[in-house]
Short mmCIF file of C-alpha atoms and ligand atoms in Angstrom, two decimals:
data_model
loop_
_atom_site.label_atom_id
_atom_site.label_comp_id
_atom_site.label_asym_id
_atom_site.label_seq_id
_atom_site.Cartn_x
_atom_site.Cartn_y
_atom_site.Cartn_z
CA MET Y 1 42.29 -42.13 -11.64
CA ALA Y 2 42.52 -40.92 -8.07
CA HIS Y 3 43.22 -37.39 -9.23
CA SER Y 4 40.28 -37.19 -11.54
CA LYS Y 5 38.03 -38.56 -8.81
CA ILE Y 6 39.19 -35.87 -6.39
CA PHE Y 7 38.67 -33.28 -9.11
CA ARG Y 8 35.14 -34.50 -9.75
CA THR Y 9 34.36 -34.40 -6.04
CA LEU Y 10 35.65 -30.85 -5.75
CA ALA Y 11 33.77 -29.74 -8.84
CA LEU Y 12 30.57 -31.24 -7.44
CA ALA Y 13 31.11 -29.53 -4.10
CA ALA Y 14 31.69 -26.21 -5.83
CA ALA Y 15 28.54 -26.63 -7.92
CA CYS Y 16 26.54 -27.48 -4.81
CA SER Y 17 27.79 -24.55 -2.84
CA THR Y 18 27.08 -22.17 -5.74
CA ALA Y 19 23.54 -23.45 -5.88
CA ALA Y 20 23.17 -23.14 -2.13
CA PHE Y 21 24.50 -19.59 -2.28
CA ALA Y 22 22.12 -18.65 -5.06
CA GLN Y 23 19.24 -20.14 -3.15
CA ALA Y 24 20.15 -18.28 0.03
CA GLN Y 25 20.25 -15.10 -2.04
CA GLU Y 26 16.72 -15.43 -3.41
CA VAL Y 27 14.48 -13.03 -1.58
CA THR Y 28 10.70 -13.27 -1.43
CA LEU Y 29 8.71 -10.03 -1.20
CA ARG Y 30 5.15 -9.94 0.11
CA ALA Y 31 2.92 -7.85 -2.17
CA ILE Y 32 -0.47 -6.28 -1.60
CA ASN Y 33 -2.82 -4.41 -3.93
CA ALA Y 34 -5.15 -1.58 -2.91
CA PHE Y 35 -7.26 -2.39 -5.99
CA GLN Y 36 -9.22 -5.57 -6.52
CA GLU Y 37 -7.33 -8.31 -8.31
CA GLY Y 38 -7.76 -8.32 -12.07
CA THR Y 39 -9.33 -4.84 -12.27
CA THR Y 40 -8.02 -1.89 -14.27
CA PHE Y 41 -5.80 -0.26 -11.65
CA ALA Y 42 -4.52 -3.57 -10.33
CA LYS Y 43 -3.32 -4.76 -13.73
CA PRO Y 44 -0.07 -2.84 -14.25
CA PHE Y 45 1.13 -4.09 -10.85
CA GLU Y 46 0.10 -7.64 -11.69
CA ALA Y 47 2.02 -7.38 -14.98
CA PHE Y 48 4.99 -6.11 -12.97
CA ILE Y 49 4.83 -9.09 -10.60
CA ASP Y 50 4.63 -11.55 -13.50
CA LYS Y 51 7.66 -9.99 -15.21
CA VAL Y 52 9.74 -9.88 -12.03
CA ASN Y 53 8.92 -13.50 -11.25
CA ALA Y 54 9.72 -14.59 -14.80
CA ASN Y 55 13.06 -12.80 -14.85
CA GLY Y 56 14.07 -13.05 -11.21
CA LYS Y 57 14.60 -16.80 -10.84
CA GLY Y 58 17.16 -17.41 -8.11
CA LEU Y 59 17.29 -13.69 -7.37
CA LEU Y 60 13.94 -12.40 -6.22
CA LYS Y 61 10.35 -13.55 -6.10
CA ILE Y 62 7.16 -11.63 -5.39
CA ASN Y 63 4.47 -13.39 -3.43
CA TYR Y 64 1.19 -11.72 -4.39
CA ILE Y 65 -1.08 -11.82 -1.37
CA GLY Y 66 -3.92 -10.01 -3.12
CA GLY Y 67 -6.26 -7.04 -2.98
CA PRO Y 68 -8.78 -5.37 -0.65
CA LYS Y 69 -10.09 -8.66 0.72
CA ALA Y 70 -6.67 -9.17 2.28
CA MET Y 71 -6.30 -5.55 3.45
CA PRO Y 72 -8.53 -2.44 3.41
CA PRO Y 73 -7.19 0.04 0.80
CA PHE Y 74 -6.79 2.92 3.26
CA GLU Y 75 -4.49 0.76 5.44
CA VAL Y 76 -2.04 -0.17 2.70
CA GLY Y 77 0.21 2.86 3.33
CA ASN Y 78 0.59 1.90 6.98
CA ALA Y 79 1.36 -1.70 6.07
CA VAL Y 80 4.18 -0.55 3.76
CA LYS Y 81 5.49 1.82 6.43
CA ASN Y 82 5.56 -0.87 9.11
CA GLY Y 83 6.92 -3.58 6.86
CA VAL Y 84 3.81 -5.75 7.21
CA VAL Y 85 4.13 -5.91 3.43
CA ASP Y 86 7.26 -5.38 1.34
CA ILE Y 87 5.70 -3.91 -1.77
CA ALA Y 88 2.31 -2.43 -2.61
CA ASN Y 89 0.23 -0.94 -5.40
CA VAL Y 90 -1.67 2.04 -4.03
CA THR Y 91 -2.87 5.50 -5.03
CA GLY Y 92 -1.69 8.58 -3.13
CA ALA Y 93 -5.28 9.32 -2.11
CA PHE Y 94 -5.24 6.22 0.09
CA TYR Y 95 -2.25 7.35 2.20
CA THR Y 96 -2.81 11.08 2.75
CA ASN Y 97 -3.13 10.24 6.46
CA LEU Y 98 0.62 9.54 6.49
CA MET Y 99 1.68 11.95 3.75
CA PRO Y 100 -0.65 14.91 3.07
CA GLU Y 101 1.50 15.71 0.02
CA ALA Y 102 0.25 12.51 -1.63
CA ASP Y 103 -2.93 14.42 -2.48
CA ALA Y 104 -0.83 16.48 -4.94
CA PHE Y 105 0.23 13.59 -7.20
CA LYS Y 106 -3.11 13.75 -9.05
CA LEU Y 107 -2.30 17.37 -9.92
CA ALA Y 108 0.70 16.38 -12.05
CA GLU Y 109 0.71 17.75 -15.58
CA ARG Y 110 3.98 15.99 -16.41
CA THR Y 111 4.41 12.31 -17.09
CA ILE Y 112 6.46 10.19 -14.71
CA GLN Y 113 9.18 10.07 -17.39
CA GLU Y 114 9.30 13.91 -17.30
CA GLN Y 115 9.19 13.84 -13.49
CA ARG Y 116 12.22 11.56 -13.39
CA LYS Y 117 14.09 14.18 -15.45
CA ASN Y 118 13.04 17.40 -13.70
CA GLY Y 119 13.62 16.31 -10.10
CA ALA Y 120 9.97 15.67 -9.19
CA TRP Y 121 10.51 11.92 -8.75
CA GLU Y 122 13.51 12.56 -6.50
CA PHE Y 123 11.60 15.06 -4.34
CA ILE Y 124 8.60 12.76 -4.06
CA ASN Y 125 10.79 9.74 -3.38
CA LYS Y 126 12.37 11.65 -0.48
CA LEU Y 127 8.88 12.39 0.89
CA HIS Y 128 8.12 8.68 0.73
CA ASN Y 129 11.43 7.85 2.45
CA ASP Y 130 10.76 10.30 5.28
CA LYS Y 131 7.03 9.95 5.83
CA LEU Y 132 6.16 6.47 4.65
CA ASN Y 133 9.43 4.63 5.19
CA ALA Y 134 9.09 3.67 1.53
CA TRP Y 135 10.88 3.73 -1.79
CA TYR Y 136 8.82 5.27 -4.62
CA LEU Y 137 9.41 2.62 -7.25
CA ALA Y 138 6.90 3.48 -9.99
CA ARG Y 139 3.93 5.56 -11.03
CA THR Y 140 1.19 4.19 -13.25
CA GLY Y 141 -2.02 5.90 -14.39
CA ASP Y 142 -0.52 8.77 -16.39
CA GLY Y 143 -2.94 9.90 -19.07
CA VAL Y 144 -6.07 8.75 -17.24
CA PRO Y 145 -8.24 11.61 -15.95
CA PHE Y 146 -10.97 11.47 -13.32
CA HIS Y 147 -14.65 12.25 -13.83
CA LEU Y 148 -17.81 12.85 -11.92
CA TYR Y 149 -20.37 10.10 -12.64
CA LEU Y 150 -24.00 10.92 -11.87
CA ASN Y 151 -27.51 9.57 -11.70
CA LYS Y 152 -29.08 13.03 -11.88
CA PRO Y 153 -28.75 15.49 -14.75
CA LEU Y 154 -26.50 18.52 -14.37
CA ASP Y 155 -26.48 21.59 -16.60
CA LYS Y 156 -23.79 23.71 -15.05
CA PRO Y 157 -20.71 23.34 -12.84
CA ASP Y 158 -22.66 23.59 -9.61
CA LEU Y 159 -22.97 20.54 -7.33
CA LYS Y 160 -25.32 21.96 -4.68
CA GLY Y 161 -27.82 19.41 -3.44
CA LEU Y 162 -25.87 16.41 -4.71
CA LYS Y 163 -24.56 13.71 -2.42
CA LEU Y 164 -21.33 12.35 -3.89
CA ARG Y 165 -18.99 9.51 -3.04
CA VAL Y 166 -15.41 10.74 -2.83
CA THR Y 167 -11.87 9.97 -1.80
CA PRO Y 168 -9.35 12.74 -1.13
CA VAL Y 169 -8.91 13.00 -4.94
CA TYR Y 170 -12.22 14.81 -5.43
CA ARG Y 171 -12.89 16.20 -1.97
CA ALA Y 172 -11.76 19.84 -2.23
CA PHE Y 173 -13.09 20.28 -5.78
CA PHE Y 174 -16.59 18.84 -5.22
CA ASN Y 175 -16.82 20.56 -1.85
CA ASP Y 176 -15.99 23.95 -3.38
CA LEU Y 177 -18.81 23.44 -5.90
CA GLY Y 178 -21.26 22.85 -3.05
CA ALA Y 179 -21.70 19.03 -2.97
CA ASN Y 180 -22.34 16.91 0.12
CA LEU Y 181 -19.63 14.30 0.41
CA VAL Y 182 -19.27 10.77 1.68
CA GLN Y 183 -15.96 8.93 1.52
CA THR Y 184 -15.85 5.22 0.68
CA ALA Y 185 -13.38 2.67 -0.58
CA PRO Y 186 -14.02 1.53 -4.17
CA GLY Y 187 -15.49 -1.73 -2.89
CA GLU Y 188 -18.46 0.11 -1.35
CA VAL Y 189 -19.51 2.15 -4.38
CA TYR Y 190 -21.84 -0.46 -5.91
CA THR Y 191 -23.86 -0.89 -2.74
CA ALA Y 192 -24.05 2.87 -2.22
CA LEU Y 193 -25.46 3.25 -5.75
CA GLU Y 194 -27.83 0.33 -5.35
CA ARG Y 195 -29.25 1.75 -2.14
CA ASN Y 196 -29.52 5.23 -3.63
CA VAL Y 197 -27.54 6.79 -0.80
CA ILE Y 198 -25.41 8.71 -3.31
CA ASP Y 199 -26.29 10.70 -6.44
CA GLY Y 200 -22.91 10.08 -7.99
CA TYR Y 201 -19.25 9.37 -7.47
CA GLY Y 202 -15.77 10.30 -8.55
CA TRP Y 203 -13.78 7.75 -10.57
CA PRO Y 204 -11.31 7.74 -13.47
CA THR Y 205 -12.24 7.28 -17.15
CA GLN Y 206 -11.25 3.62 -16.91
CA GLY Y 207 -12.58 0.89 -14.71
CA ILE Y 208 -16.22 1.54 -13.95
CA LEU Y 209 -17.33 -1.63 -15.76
CA ASP Y 210 -14.95 -3.76 -13.66
CA LEU Y 211 -17.31 -3.82 -10.70
CA GLY Y 212 -20.63 -3.47 -12.53
CA TRP Y 213 -21.17 0.21 -11.79
CA GLN Y 214 -22.43 0.83 -15.35
CA GLU Y 215 -25.66 -0.89 -14.27
CA LYS Y 216 -26.28 1.90 -11.75
CA THR Y 217 -24.79 4.91 -13.56
CA LYS Y 218 -26.62 7.28 -15.93
CA PHE Y 219 -24.15 10.07 -16.74
CA ARG Y 220 -20.44 10.85 -17.01
CA VAL Y 221 -19.46 14.52 -16.76
CA ASP Y 222 -16.84 15.68 -19.28
CA PRO Y 223 -14.19 16.95 -19.41
CA GLY Y 224 -12.21 14.79 -17.03
CA PHE Y 225 -9.82 16.44 -14.62
CA TYR Y 226 -6.50 15.59 -12.90
CA THR Y 227 -4.44 12.46 -13.63
CA VAL Y 228 -4.53 9.09 -11.94
CA ASP Y 229 -1.53 8.12 -9.83
CA VAL Y 230 -1.24 4.51 -8.80
CA ASN Y 231 2.14 3.88 -7.28
CA PHE Y 232 4.37 0.92 -6.51
CA LEU Y 233 5.92 1.43 -3.06
CA VAL Y 234 8.61 -0.71 -1.43
CA ASN Y 235 9.20 -0.74 2.32
CA LEU Y 236 12.46 1.17 2.77
CA ASP Y 237 14.10 -1.38 5.09
CA THR Y 238 13.33 -4.10 2.56
CA TRP Y 239 14.70 -1.93 -0.26
CA LYS Y 240 17.96 -1.32 1.62
CA LYS Y 241 18.44 -5.01 2.33
CA LEU Y 242 18.25 -5.94 -1.37
CA ASN Y 243 21.46 -6.28 -3.33
CA ASP Y 244 22.26 -4.29 -6.47
CA ALA Y 245 21.01 -6.97 -8.85
CA GLN Y 246 17.70 -7.27 -7.01
CA ARG Y 247 17.18 -3.51 -6.96
CA ALA Y 248 18.15 -3.30 -10.63
CA LEU Y 249 15.56 -5.93 -11.57
CA LEU Y 250 12.80 -4.03 -9.75
CA THR Y 251 13.88 -0.65 -11.16
CA LYS Y 252 14.17 -1.90 -14.73
CA THR Y 253 10.84 -3.69 -14.61
CA ALA Y 254 9.18 -0.63 -13.06
CA ALA Y 255 10.45 1.51 -15.96
CA GLU Y 256 8.99 -0.99 -18.44
CA ILE Y 257 5.61 -0.77 -16.75
CA GLU Y 258 5.81 3.04 -16.66
CA ALA Y 259 6.47 3.02 -20.41
CA SER Y 260 3.11 1.32 -20.91
CA ASN Y 261 1.36 4.36 -19.38
CA ALA Y 262 1.45 5.61 -22.98
CA ASP Y 263 -1.27 3.06 -23.85
CA ASN Y 264 -3.77 4.91 -21.68
CA VAL Y 265 -4.86 7.37 -24.35
CA GLN Y 266 -6.22 4.50 -26.45
CA ILE Y 267 -7.60 2.58 -23.49
CA ASN Y 268 -9.53 5.72 -22.44
CA GLN Y 269 -11.20 5.87 -25.87
CA ALA Y 270 -12.16 2.21 -25.76
CA GLU Y 271 -13.52 2.65 -22.25
CA VAL Y 272 -15.67 5.68 -23.15
CA LYS Y 273 -17.11 3.60 -25.99
CA LYS Y 274 -17.94 0.74 -23.62
CA GLN Y 275 -19.62 3.18 -21.24
CA SER Y 276 -21.71 4.58 -24.06
CA GLU Y 277 -22.69 1.05 -25.16
CA ALA Y 278 -23.74 0.38 -21.58
CA GLY Y 279 -26.09 3.39 -21.77
CA ILE Y 280 -24.02 5.99 -19.92
CA LYS Y 281 -24.53 9.44 -21.45
CA ALA Y 282 -21.95 12.20 -21.49
CA ILE Y 283 -22.77 15.56 -19.96
CA THR Y 284 -20.22 17.83 -21.63
CA PHE Y 285 -19.36 21.26 -20.33
CA GLU Y 286 -18.23 23.68 -22.99
CA GLY Y 287 -16.94 27.22 -23.18
CA LYS Y 288 -17.12 29.12 -19.91
CA ASP Y 289 -18.57 26.16 -17.99
CA ARG Y 290 -15.71 23.98 -19.12
CA GLU Y 291 -13.22 26.60 -17.98
CA THR Y 292 -14.94 26.93 -14.59
CA TRP Y 293 -14.99 23.14 -14.18
CA LEU Y 294 -11.30 22.68 -14.94
CA ASN Y 295 -10.05 25.81 -13.17
CA THR Y 296 -12.01 24.99 -10.03
CA ALA Y 297 -10.62 21.46 -10.09
CA ARG Y 298 -7.04 22.68 -10.38
CA GLU Y 299 -7.22 25.63 -8.00
CA SER Y 300 -9.26 23.83 -5.34
CA GLY Y 301 -6.74 21.00 -5.57
CA TRP Y 302 -3.69 23.20 -5.07
CA ALA Y 303 -5.36 25.32 -2.37
CA GLN Y 304 -5.96 22.10 -0.46
CA ILE Y 305 -2.26 21.12 -0.77
CA LYS Y 306 -1.26 24.55 0.49
CA LYS Y 307 -3.53 24.01 3.48
CA VAL Y 308 -2.35 20.52 4.43
CA ALA Y 309 1.31 20.72 3.35
CA PRO Y 310 2.29 24.41 3.47
CA ALA Y 311 6.04 23.72 3.52
CA ASN Y 312 6.07 21.64 0.34
CA ALA Y 313 3.09 22.93 -1.67
CA ASP Y 314 4.93 25.52 -3.79
CA ARG Y 315 7.80 23.19 -4.62
CA LEU Y 316 5.37 20.43 -5.60
CA ARG Y 317 3.48 22.79 -7.89
CA GLU Y 318 6.73 23.93 -9.56
CA LEU Y 319 7.77 20.34 -10.15
CA LEU Y 320 4.44 18.83 -11.16
CA ALA Y 321 2.44 21.54 -12.93
CA LYS Y 322 3.18 23.28 -16.21
O1 173 V 1 -11.20 5.50 -5.18
C1 173 V 1 -11.02 6.46 -5.92
O2 173 V 1 -11.91 7.05 -6.50
C2 173 V 1 -9.65 6.93 -6.12
O3 173 V 1 -9.19 7.75 -5.38
C3 173 V 1 -8.87 6.34 -7.23
C4 173 V 1 -7.56 6.76 -7.43
C5 173 V 1 -6.83 6.21 -8.47
C6 173 V 1 -7.40 5.26 -9.30
C7 173 V 1 -8.69 4.85 -9.09
C8 173 V 1 -9.43 5.38 -8.05
#
């Protein structure tokens, strides 16, 4: 009797200490989103958080602080760098102040899966390590191009006289075609349209109905250009402190989310249909105009990278372009 009682006591103590150990091991990461909660470019990250939290019990938890109301989009890169947040969802265009090379991610003509094979991911991860104190965990947005949306007609690839809302994504291209530019965060586009202070704006194929912009938009210019990059970044000190199982969970879940980039082709089609139902008309450049539009986009984009990141521009083009 005495023996079995001692055994039970020891077993209980062991169980308790295992539980205590597991609990001490669970890490909570603070997450921020550069895109408004629930909108198109926030969603893959939100799906990522849900999956990690469902599968990470006792190991790792992500505390989702939220979107641009919690932090202005152009400050997210700095917050990751300084460790104010542990993980973030943010496009390269919002952190070119810290990493000029981030303006090149939109110029990728290879999927993230291809980039993980040809060394592009590794090169770009190293840039994030060095310049942003971050680990480049995932890239979403593959397969989604950008467009110019307008409230004035346009019959050729010439933007003279137009005042356009931009981010670094569109800056060199629209500038080289003669436009006047004003930079805003996505959250200011609706008001700018409403007050007629812009004639148009750059934005991807997806997402313009999220914030009601279809009410204030007449035209979409086709074809689209470039490819969206919306990246999951982890503060590098946080990343290094995680154990193998925690890192493996984040890496595996990131790969699952990256696999769903393949859905974008279909989502683009559905989105174009919704735009058309909302009354947005396509202005489609064909033949020589189409060539001028796309070539100017690409060459203005790369010329800009050469200007702001001369040491890395050629290597980035080799790795990202075809
Ligand atoms: O705000 C923007 O137009 C922009 O740069 C962007 C980048 C990726 C996805 C959506 C918007």
